[in-house]
Coordinates of C-alpha atoms in Angstrom, one line a residue:
X10 CA 16.6 -100.6 -22.9
X11 CA 17.6 -104.4 -21.7
X12 CA 17.2 -106.7 -24.4
X13 CA 14.9 -109.9 -22.8
X14 CA 14.7 -111.9 -26.0
X15 CA 16.4 -115.4 -26.2
X16 CA 17.3 -117.7 -29.1
X17 CA 15.6 -121.1 -29.4
X18 CA 17.2 -124.1 -30.7
X19 CA 16.1 -123.0 -34.6
X20 CA 17.8 -119.7 -34.3
X21 CA 14.4 -117.8 -34.0
X22 CA 14.0 -115.1 -31.3
X23 CA 11.6 -115.7 -28.6
X24 CA 10.0 -113.0 -26.4
X25 CA 9.0 -113.1 -22.9
X26 CA 5.1 -113.9 -22.0
X27 CA 4.3 -110.2 -20.7
X28 CA 5.1 -108.5 -24.1
X29 CA 1.7 -107.6 -25.9
X30 CA 0.7 -109.3 -28.9
X31 CA 1.5 -107.3 -32.3
X32 CA -1.1 -104.7 -32.9
X33 CA -1.3 -105.6 -36.5
X34 CA -4.0 -108.3 -35.9
X35 CA -6.1 -105.9 -33.9
X36 CA -6.4 -102.8 -36.4
X37 CA -7.3 -105.2 -38.7
X38 CA -9.9 -106.8 -36.8
X39 CA -11.5 -103.4 -36.1
X40 CA -11.3 -102.2 -39.8
X41 CA -13.2 -105.5 -40.6
X42 CA -15.8 -104.8 -38.1
X43 CA -16.3 -101.3 -39.4
X44 CA -17.0 -102.3 -42.7
X45 CA -19.5 -104.8 -41.8
X46 CA -21.1 -102.1 -39.3
X47 CA -21.4 -99.9 -42.4
X48 CA -22.8 -102.9 -44.6
X49 CA -25.5 -103.6 -42.1
X50 CA -26.4 -100.1 -41.7
X51 CA -27.0 -99.7 -45.5
X52 CA -28.9 -102.6 -45.8
X53 CA -31.2 -101.7 -42.9
X54 CA -31.7 -98.0 -44.6
X55 CA -32.7 -99.9 -47.9
X56 CA -35.1 -102.1 -46.2
X57 CA -36.6 -99.1 -44.4
X58 CA -36.9 -97.4 -47.9
X59 CA -38.5 -100.3 -49.2
X60 CA -41.1 -100.2 -46.6
X61 CA -41.7 -96.8 -46.8
X62 CA -42.2 -97.1 -50.9
X63 CA -44.3 -100.0 -50.2
X64 CA -46.8 -98.0 -47.6
X65 CA -47.1 -94.7 -50.0
X66 CA -50.5 -96.1 -51.3
X67 CA -51.9 -97.3 -47.9
X68 CA -51.0 -93.8 -46.5
X69 CA -52.6 -91.9 -49.4
X70 CA -55.6 -93.9 -48.8
X71 CA -55.7 -93.4 -45.1
X72 CA -55.3 -89.7 -45.9
X73 CA -58.0 -89.4 -48.6
X74 CA -60.5 -91.5 -46.1
X75 CA -59.8 -89.0 -43.4
X76 CA -60.3 -86.0 -45.9
X77 CA -63.5 -87.5 -47.1
X78 CA -64.7 -87.9 -43.6
X79 CA -64.1 -84.5 -42.3
X80 CA -65.7 -83.0 -45.6
X81 CA -68.9 -84.8 -45.1
X82 CA -69.3 -83.1 -41.9
X83 CA -68.9 -79.6 -43.4
X84 CA -72.0 -78.0 -45.1
X85 CA -70.6 -76.0 -48.2
X86 CA -74.0 -75.0 -49.0
X87 CA -73.5 -71.4 -47.9
X88 CA -71.4 -70.3 -50.7
X89 CA -73.6 -68.7 -53.5
X90 CA -77.1 -67.7 -53.9
X91 CA -79.5 -69.3 -51.2
X92 CA -76.5 -70.7 -49.0
X93 CA -76.4 -71.1 -45.4
X94 CA -74.6 -68.0 -43.7
X95 CA -73.2 -70.2 -40.9
X96 CA -70.5 -71.5 -43.2
X97 CA -69.9 -68.6 -45.3
X98 CA -69.7 -64.4 -44.6
X99 CA -71.8 -64.4 -47.5
X100 CA -75.7 -64.4 -46.2
X101 CA -78.3 -66.9 -47.7
X102 CA -79.9 -64.7 -50.3
X103 CA -83.8 -64.3 -50.6
X104 CA -84.5 -64.3 -54.4
X105 CA -84.7 -60.9 -55.8
X106 CA -88.4 -61.6 -57.0
X107 CA -89.5 -61.9 -53.5
X108 CA -87.9 -58.7 -52.2
X109 CA -90.1 -55.7 -51.4
X110 CA -88.5 -52.2 -51.4
X111 CA -87.7 -51.1 -48.1
X112 CA -90.2 -48.4 -46.7
X113 CA -90.3 -46.4 -43.8
X114 CA -86.6 -46.2 -43.2
X115 CA -83.9 -43.3 -44.1
X116 CA -81.3 -44.9 -46.4
X117 CA -79.2 -41.6 -47.1
X118 CA -78.1 -38.5 -45.4
X119 CA -75.9 -35.6 -45.6
X120 CA -72.5 -35.5 -43.8
X121 CA -71.8 -35.5 -40.9
X122 CA -75.0 -37.3 -40.0
X123 CA -75.3 -41.0 -40.4
X124 CA -78.5 -42.5 -41.3
X125 CA -80.5 -44.1 -38.7
X126 CA -79.9 -48.0 -37.6
X127 CA -82.0 -50.0 -39.7
X128 CA -84.4 -52.2 -37.4
X129 CA -85.7 -54.9 -40.1
X130 CA -84.2 -58.2 -40.1
X131 CA -85.5 -59.3 -43.5
X132 CA -83.7 -58.4 -46.6
X133 CA -85.1 -55.7 -49.0
X134 CA -84.4 -53.4 -51.8
X135 CA -82.8 -50.3 -51.0
X136 CA -83.6 -47.4 -53.5
X137 CA -81.1 -44.6 -53.7
X138 CA -81.1 -41.9 -56.6
X139 CA -77.9 -39.5 -57.1
X140 CA -77.6 -36.7 -59.2
X141 CA -74.0 -35.2 -60.4
X142 CA -73.0 -31.8 -58.8
X143 CA -70.8 -29.7 -60.8
X144 CA -70.4 -26.2 -58.7
X145 CA -67.8 -23.8 -56.9
X146 CA -67.2 -24.5 -53.5
X147 CA -65.5 -22.7 -50.8
X148 CA -62.5 -24.7 -49.3
X149 CA -61.3 -22.5 -46.9
X150 CA -64.2 -19.9 -45.1
X151 CA -61.3 -17.7 -43.6
X152 CA -59.2 -17.0 -46.7
X153 CA -62.2 -17.3 -49.4
X154 CA -60.5 -19.4 -51.5
X155 CA -62.8 -21.6 -54.0
X156 CA -62.5 -24.4 -56.3
X157 CA -64.7 -26.2 -58.9
X158 CA -65.9 -29.5 -57.1
X159 CA -67.8 -32.3 -58.6
X160 CA -69.8 -34.6 -56.2
X161 CA -73.1 -36.2 -55.7
X162 CA -76.4 -35.1 -54.0
X163 CA -79.7 -36.8 -53.5
X164 CA -82.2 -36.0 -56.2
X165 CA -84.8 -34.6 -53.7
X166 CA -82.2 -32.6 -51.8
X167 CA -82.1 -28.9 -51.4
X168 CA -81.6 -26.9 -55.0
X169 CA -80.5 -23.6 -52.8
X170 CA -76.6 -24.4 -52.8
X171 CA -76.5 -25.6 -49.2
X172 CA -76.0 -29.2 -50.4
X173 CA -72.8 -29.1 -52.4
X174 CA -72.3 -32.9 -53.3
X175 CA -68.8 -33.0 -51.5
X176 CA -68.6 -35.4 -49.7
X177 CA -71.6 -37.4 -51.3
X178 CA -74.4 -38.8 -49.0
X179 CA -73.6 -41.3 -46.6
X180 CA -75.7 -44.4 -47.8
X181 CA -77.1 -47.2 -45.5
X182 CA -78.3 -50.7 -46.2
X183 CA -78.2 -54.3 -44.7
X184 CA -76.2 -57.1 -45.8
X185 CA -78.3 -59.4 -48.5
X186 CA -80.2 -56.3 -49.5
X187 CA -80.4 -55.4 -53.3
X188 CA -79.1 -51.8 -53.8
X189 CA -80.9 -50.2 -56.5
X190 CA -79.0 -47.5 -57.5
X191 CA -79.9 -44.6 -60.0
X192 CA -77.6 -41.6 -61.2
X193 CA -78.4 -38.8 -63.3
X194 CA -76.2 -36.4 -64.6
X195 CA -78.4 -33.1 -65.4
X196 CA -78.3 -31.3 -68.6
X197 CA -75.9 -28.3 -68.3
X198 CA -73.2 -30.2 -66.8
X199 CA -69.9 -30.4 -68.7
X200 CA -68.3 -33.7 -67.9
X201 CA -69.2 -37.6 -68.0
X202 CA -69.3 -39.5 -64.4
X203 CA -69.9 -42.7 -62.6
X204 CA -69.8 -44.5 -59.6
X205 CA -67.5 -47.2 -58.4
X206 CA -69.1 -48.6 -55.0
X207 CA -66.2 -50.7 -53.1
X208 CA -69.3 -52.4 -51.5
X209 CA -70.5 -53.6 -54.9
X210 CA -69.7 -57.0 -56.7
X211 CA -69.7 -56.3 -60.3
X212 CA -67.5 -54.7 -63.3
X213 CA -65.6 -51.8 -61.9
X214 CA -68.0 -51.6 -58.6
X215 CA -70.8 -50.6 -61.2
X216 CA -68.5 -47.9 -62.6
X217 CA -69.1 -49.4 -66.2
X218 CA -72.9 -49.4 -66.0
X219 CA -73.4 -46.0 -64.1
X220 CA -71.4 -44.0 -66.5
X221 CA -73.6 -41.0 -67.5
X222 CA -72.9 -38.0 -70.2
X223 CA -74.9 -34.8 -69.3
X224 CA -78.6 -35.6 -69.8
X225 CA -78.3 -39.2 -69.2
X226 CA -79.7 -41.7 -66.3
X227 CA -78.8 -45.3 -65.4
X228 CA -79.6 -47.8 -62.7
X229 CA -78.0 -50.8 -61.6
X230 CA -79.2 -53.5 -58.7
X231 CA -76.4 -55.1 -56.9
X232 CA -76.7 -57.4 -53.9
X233 CA -74.7 -56.3 -50.7
X234 CA -72.6 -59.4 -50.0
X235 CA -70.4 -58.1 -47.1
X236 CA -71.1 -55.8 -44.2
X237 CA -68.6 -53.1 -43.6
X238 CA -68.1 -49.3 -44.4
X239 CA -67.1 -48.9 -48.1
X240 CA -66.0 -45.9 -50.2
X241 CA -67.4 -45.1 -53.3
X242 CA -66.1 -42.7 -56.0
X243 CA -66.0 -41.5 -59.6
X244 CA -63.9 -44.0 -61.9
X245 CA -64.2 -42.1 -65.1
X246 CA -61.6 -40.6 -67.4
X247 CA -58.8 -39.2 -65.4
X248 CA -59.8 -40.8 -62.3
X249 CA -57.4 -39.1 -60.1
X250 CA -58.7 -35.9 -61.4
X251 CA -62.4 -36.9 -60.7
X252 CA -61.5 -37.9 -57.0
X253 CA -59.5 -35.0 -56.3
X254 CA -62.4 -32.9 -57.5
X255 CA -64.6 -34.0 -54.6
X256 CA -66.4 -37.3 -55.9
X257 CA -66.4 -39.5 -53.0
X258 CA -68.6 -40.8 -50.5
X259 CA -69.2 -43.8 -47.9
X260 CA -71.7 -46.7 -48.0
X261 CA -72.5 -48.4 -44.7
X262 CA -73.7 -52.4 -45.3
X263 CA -74.9 -53.5 -41.8
X264 CA -74.3 -56.8 -40.7
X265 CA -77.1 -59.4 -40.0
X266 CA -76.6 -58.7 -36.3
X267 CA -76.2 -55.0 -36.3
X268 CA -73.7 -53.5 -33.9
X269 CA -74.5 -52.4 -30.5
X270 CA -76.7 -49.3 -30.4
X271 CA -74.6 -46.1 -29.5
X272 CA -75.7 -42.5 -28.3
X273 CA -74.6 -40.6 -31.6
X274 CA -73.5 -42.0 -35.2
X275 CA -71.3 -39.6 -37.3
X276 CA -70.1 -39.6 -41.1
X277 CA -66.6 -38.5 -41.7
X278 CA -64.6 -38.3 -45.0
X279 CA -60.9 -37.5 -45.3
X280 CA -59.8 -35.9 -48.8
X281 CA -57.3 -33.9 -50.5
X282 CA -57.3 -31.1 -52.8
X283 CA -54.6 -30.6 -55.3
X284 CA -54.7 -26.9 -56.3
X285 CA -52.8 -23.8 -57.5
X286 CA -51.4 -21.6 -54.4
X287 CA -53.1 -18.3 -55.1
X288 CA -54.2 -16.8 -51.5
X289 CA -57.8 -15.9 -52.6
X290 CA -60.2 -16.5 -55.3
X291 CA -61.0 -19.3 -57.7
X292 CA -58.2 -21.8 -57.5
X293 CA -57.6 -24.5 -60.4
X294 CA -56.3 -27.9 -60.5
X295 CA -52.6 -28.7 -60.3
X296 CA -52.3 -31.9 -62.2
X297 CA -48.6 -32.3 -61.5
X298 CA -49.1 -32.1 -57.8
X299 CA -51.7 -34.9 -58.1
X300 CA -49.0 -36.9 -59.8
X301 CA -46.4 -35.8 -57.0
X302 CA -48.9 -36.3 -54.2
X303 CA -48.4 -32.9 -52.8
X304 CA -51.9 -31.5 -51.7
X305 CA -52.4 -28.1 -50.6
X306 CA -55.7 -29.0 -48.6
X307 CA -56.2 -32.3 -46.8
X308 CA -59.7 -31.9 -45.1
X309 CA -62.5 -33.5 -43.2
X310 CA -65.9 -33.4 -44.9
X311 CA -65.0 -31.4 -47.9
X312 CA -63.7 -28.1 -46.4
X313 CA -61.3 -26.5 -44.0
X314 CA -63.7 -26.1 -41.0
X315 CA -66.3 -28.4 -41.9
X316 CA -66.4 -30.4 -38.3
X317 CA -65.2 -27.4 -36.2
X318 CA -66.5 -24.0 -35.1
X319 CA -70.4 -23.8 -35.8
X320 CA -70.1 -27.3 -37.3
X321 CA -68.3 -29.0 -34.2
X322 CA -69.7 -32.5 -33.1
X323 CA -71.0 -32.6 -29.5
X324 CA -72.0 -35.2 -27.0
X325 CA -72.3 -35.4 -23.3
X326 CA -69.9 -37.3 -20.7
X327 CA -70.9 -40.7 -20.5
X328 CA -72.2 -41.0 -24.1
X329 CA -70.7 -43.1 -26.9
X330 CA -70.1 -42.0 -30.3
X331 CA -69.6 -43.9 -33.4
X332 CA -67.7 -42.6 -36.2
X333 CA -68.1 -43.9 -39.8
X334 CA -64.6 -42.9 -41.3
X335 CA -63.5 -43.6 -45.1
X336 CA -60.4 -42.1 -46.5
X337 CA -61.0 -41.0 -50.0
X338 CA -57.5 -39.9 -50.6
X339 CA -56.6 -39.3 -53.4
X340 CA -52.9 -40.6 -52.2
X341 CA -52.4 -40.1 -48.6
X342 CA -52.8 -42.8 -45.7
X343 CA -54.6 -41.5 -42.8
X344 CA -53.3 -41.6 -39.2
X345 CA -56.8 -41.1 -37.6
X346 CA -56.4 -39.9 -34.0
X347 CA -58.6 -38.3 -31.2
X348 CA -56.5 -35.6 -29.1
X349 CA -57.4 -35.9 -25.7
X350 CA -58.9 -39.2 -25.7
X351 CA -58.9 -42.7 -27.3
X352 CA -60.7 -44.9 -29.6
X353 CA -62.5 -47.2 -27.3
X354 CA -63.0 -49.6 -30.1
X355 CA -61.8 -49.7 -33.4
X356 CA -63.0 -52.4 -36.2
X357 CA -60.0 -52.1 -38.5
X358 CA -60.7 -51.8 -42.1
X359 CA -64.3 -51.4 -41.2
X360 CA -64.8 -55.1 -41.7
X361 CA -67.7 -55.5 -39.3
X362 CA -67.7 -59.4 -39.1
X363 CA -64.6 -59.3 -37.2
X364 CA -64.3 -58.4 -33.3
X365 CA -63.0 -54.5 -32.5
X366 CA -59.5 -54.0 -31.2
X367 CA -59.9 -52.0 -27.8
X368 CA -58.0 -48.9 -26.5
X369 CA -56.3 -47.6 -29.7
X370 CA -54.7 -44.2 -29.9
X371 CA -54.3 -44.0 -33.6
X372 CA -55.6 -46.1 -36.3
X373 CA -54.4 -46.3 -39.9
X374 CA -56.9 -45.8 -42.9
X375 CA -55.3 -46.6 -46.3
X376 CA -56.4 -44.4 -49.3
X377 CA -59.7 -46.1 -50.7
X378 CA -60.3 -47.8 -47.2
X379 CA -62.5 -47.1 -44.3
X380 CA -62.7 -47.6 -40.4
X381 CA -65.3 -47.7 -37.7
X382 CA -64.5 -46.2 -34.7
X383 CA -66.0 -45.8 -30.9
X384 CA -65.3 -42.9 -28.7
X385 CA -66.8 -42.6 -25.0
X386 CA -67.2 -38.9 -23.9
X387 CA -65.2 -39.6 -20.3
X388 CA -64.5 -36.0 -19.2
X389 CA -65.9 -32.3 -20.2
X390 CA -63.5 -31.4 -22.9
X391 CA -63.0 -30.7 -26.7
X392 CA -61.5 -33.6 -28.5
X393 CA -59.7 -33.1 -31.4
X394 CA -60.2 -35.3 -34.5
X395 CA -56.5 -35.2 -36.5
X396 CA -54.8 -37.0 -39.1
X397 CA -51.7 -37.5 -36.8
X398 CA -49.4 -36.5 -39.6
X399 CA -49.6 -33.3 -38.1
X400 CA -48.5 -30.9 -40.9
X401 CA -52.0 -31.9 -42.5
X402 CA -53.7 -30.6 -39.7
X403 CA -52.0 -27.6 -38.5
X404 CA -51.0 -26.6 -42.1
X405 CA -53.4 -28.2 -44.4
X406 CA -57.0 -28.4 -42.6
X407 CA -57.5 -31.8 -41.3
X408 CA -59.1 -30.9 -38.1
X409 CA -62.6 -31.6 -36.4
X410 CA -63.7 -31.1 -32.9
X411 CA -65.9 -33.0 -30.6
X412 CA -67.2 -30.8 -27.6
X413 CA -68.1 -33.1 -24.7
X414 CA -70.3 -31.3 -22.0
X415 CA -71.0 -32.2 -18.4
X416 CA -69.7 -32.3 -14.8
X417 CA -66.1 -32.5 -14.1
X418 CA -65.0 -36.1 -13.7
X419 CA -61.9 -35.8 -11.1
X420 CA -61.4 -39.2 -10.6
X421 CA -60.3 -39.3 -14.6
X422 CA -58.7 -35.9 -15.0
X423 CA -58.1 -32.5 -12.7
X424 CA -55.9 -29.5 -12.8
X425 CA -53.8 -29.6 -9.2
X426 CA -53.4 -26.1 -8.2
X427 CA -49.7 -24.8 -8.6
X428 CA -47.7 -25.3 -5.4
X429 CA -49.8 -27.8 -4.0
X430 CA -49.1 -31.6 -3.3
X431 CA -52.9 -32.4 -2.8
X432 CA -55.3 -32.6 -5.9
X433 CA -58.3 -30.8 -5.8
X434 CA -57.7 -27.3 -6.5
X435 CA -60.3 -25.0 -7.3
X436 CA -59.0 -23.9 -10.7
X437 CA -60.2 -20.6 -10.0
X438 CA -58.7 -17.4 -11.6
X439 CA -55.1 -16.9 -10.4
X440 CA -53.5 -13.4 -9.5
X441 CA -51.0 -11.9 -11.9
X442 CA -49.4 -8.9 -13.2
X443 CA -50.8 -9.0 -16.8
X444 CA -54.2 -10.7 -17.8
X445 CA -54.8 -11.5 -21.9
X446 CA -58.4 -12.5 -22.5
X447 CA -59.1 -15.2 -25.2
X448 CA -62.1 -13.2 -26.7
X449 CA -65.6 -14.5 -28.0
X450 CA -65.3 -15.8 -31.4
X451 CA -61.8 -16.8 -31.2
X452 CA -62.4 -20.2 -32.3
X453 CA -64.2 -19.4 -35.8
X454 CA -62.3 -20.8 -38.4
X455 CA -59.1 -18.4 -39.3
X456 CA -56.4 -18.5 -41.8
X457 CA -53.3 -20.4 -40.5
X458 CA -50.3 -17.9 -40.9
X459 CA -52.6 -14.6 -41.3
X460 CA -50.5 -11.8 -42.3
X461 CA -52.2 -9.6 -39.7
X462 CA -51.7 -12.4 -36.8
X463 CA -49.7 -10.2 -34.6
X464 CA -51.3 -6.8 -35.5
X465 CA -53.1 -4.9 -33.1
X466 CA -56.4 -4.7 -34.9
X467 CA -56.2 -8.3 -36.2
X468 CA -59.2 -9.5 -38.1
X469 CA -60.8 -11.4 -36.7
X470 CA -59.6 -10.9 -33.2
X471 CA -58.5 -13.8 -31.0
X472 CA -56.5 -12.3 -28.1
X473 CA -56.9 -9.0 -26.2
X474 CA -53.3 -8.6 -26.5
X475 CA -51.5 -10.2 -29.6
X476 CA -47.8 -8.9 -28.8
X477 CA -47.3 -8.7 -25.0
X478 CA -44.0 -7.1 -23.9
X479 CA -43.2 -7.6 -20.2
X480 CA -40.0 -8.1 -17.9
X481 CA -38.4 -10.9 -16.3
X482 CA -40.7 -11.8 -13.1
X483 CA -43.8 -10.9 -14.8
X484 CA -46.7 -13.6 -14.2
X485 CA -48.9 -13.3 -17.3
X486 CA -52.7 -15.0 -16.6
X487 CA -54.8 -16.0 -19.7
X488 CA -58.5 -15.9 -19.3
X489 CA -61.2 -17.6 -21.4
X490 CA -63.8 -15.0 -22.0
X491 CA -65.1 -16.9 -25.0
X492 CA -68.3 -18.2 -23.7
X493 CA -68.9 -21.1 -26.4
X494 CA -65.3 -22.4 -26.8
X495 CA -62.7 -24.2 -24.8
X496 CA -59.2 -22.9 -25.7
X497 CA -55.7 -23.3 -24.6
X498 CA -52.4 -21.1 -24.1
X499 CA -49.7 -23.4 -25.7
X500 CA -46.2 -22.3 -26.0
X501 CA -44.7 -23.6 -29.4
X502 CA -41.3 -24.0 -27.7
X503 CA -43.1 -26.2 -24.8
X504 CA -42.2 -23.9 -21.9
X505 CA -46.0 -23.5 -21.0
X506 CA -49.1 -25.0 -21.6
X507 CA -52.7 -24.2 -19.9
X508 CA -54.5 -27.2 -20.9
X509 CA -58.1 -26.8 -22.0
X510 CA -59.5 -23.8 -20.5
X511 CA -63.4 -23.8 -20.3
X512 CA -65.2 -20.5 -20.4
X513 CA -64.1 -18.0 -17.1
X514 CA -61.3 -20.4 -16.3
X515 CA -57.8 -19.2 -16.4
X516 CA -54.2 -20.2 -16.4
X517 CA -51.1 -18.3 -15.2
X518 CA -47.3 -18.5 -16.0
X519 CA -44.5 -16.5 -14.5
X520 CA -41.7 -15.5 -16.9
X521 CA -38.2 -16.2 -15.4
X522 CA -36.0 -15.7 -18.6
X523 CA -35.4 -13.3 -21.5
X524 CA -36.8 -14.3 -24.7
X525 CA -39.6 -14.3 -27.4
X526 CA -42.4 -16.7 -26.7
X527 CA -45.0 -17.7 -29.3
X528 CA -48.1 -19.5 -28.3
X529 CA -51.4 -20.8 -30.1
X530 CA -54.6 -22.5 -29.3
X531 CA -54.4 -26.3 -29.5
X532 CA -57.7 -26.9 -30.9
X533 CA -57.8 -23.7 -33.1
X534 CA -54.2 -23.0 -34.4
X535 CA -55.0 -20.1 -36.1
X536 CA -54.9 -18.4 -32.8
X537 CA -51.5 -17.1 -32.3
X538 CA -49.8 -14.6 -30.1
X539 CA -46.6 -14.0 -28.4
X540 CA -44.9 -12.6 -25.4
X541 CA -41.7 -10.6 -25.3
X542 CA -39.7 -10.8 -22.1
X543 CA -36.8 -8.3 -21.5
X544 CA -34.5 -7.6 -18.3
X545 CA -36.5 -4.5 -17.6

């Protein structure tokens, strides 16, 4: 590199004019400027904090004034007695002294019927008188097993044993009503009992003041503050034991503006029995099973078959039904589902002040909770009510049916003739090599897993041939000859399924593989049979 410096007269070195200035001055200037900027920023931040701090009292005052202005426009008088229901879900209450006893209306009925809708618009006193029932009930008519159930019935109900008290009657009142409830525990009973009403605001839902020993009667009066469908149950002593013996039911509190009218209203209670495992006779409570949450029976309305067979519910195509459903438990959550239909409307948790959800397939109902569901008869069929935890349905009894009658609705559902690409098959009887008849009375409740299920002389008979042996290539035709029930032929392995067959209708299937094919009827799962296919 060429040195361009020179020496001046004093012996000092001089650089040419185009050499940059020494950088030390520039770096120093930048450092000073940075420190100054930081100082300015700090001062600004402190000033901002001072300003904000000085405005706190002003902001608080502004907020306080705004809140006061808003509250001035809100009427809180609806909270408590005599309030305005426009600002509270609790209704304005007519003083008790001014209320008359409701007359000319039915306020309690036996399952599965619900009391008729209340037409009055004023508040009233609704009187209901229960007596405690301690008796032996048939849990499963097919096997004949029995259990000592405890429950409730109306004092003026039948004494001939038809009214067993499990589930207890459905009560119906209107929001704002005074519920005057009397309970009698007849002499001759062995246990004290009471009632905890989930609809009642008061100690233990009224349990403390309704506890009655045998021979005692007590009465409470309770204002019904919230509309909905609520569980009631015994809450005395060993509460799980009392509930699992059958002491439960439902109370409907209609809203001030009632739900729209429907064609049918039904009352359904799901519950569990925890019993010993004898195959017949009188069963005993299994208290360990209660603790372990392992019921032997899960049922609708107190017993296997209480909502099927001769006890099935019925409606017509185009009608709408409303089901008031409570899950008495004791322990299990219910997955309430209609096989072959939908819930057109569901009021979750039976909270009737809220809009329903529409088009639900399954609704969850916790133990101790309820729901209100609506269903429309869209097509002629048998709608199957189940707890979709299906072992409870197929193994423990949680099954009910709604038979929908009326003309076919091909725009909604129809079977297409096999081999045809066009809809509109006549569904007539198909030709086949072997015909199996579904016999009259086959839908009567039967034992699941009956030991004579596949015997030739099964009691009671359900198929004309219980074990059919055929060769590969054979076509089997199932014909429903039961005049009163819809049936299916549904393969356990899913290889064939007839769908619902009305009386007189048939279904054919050709077996092309060797094997053993067990099948059953979907709405009547105790109807079981099999086809054994060989090479021939």
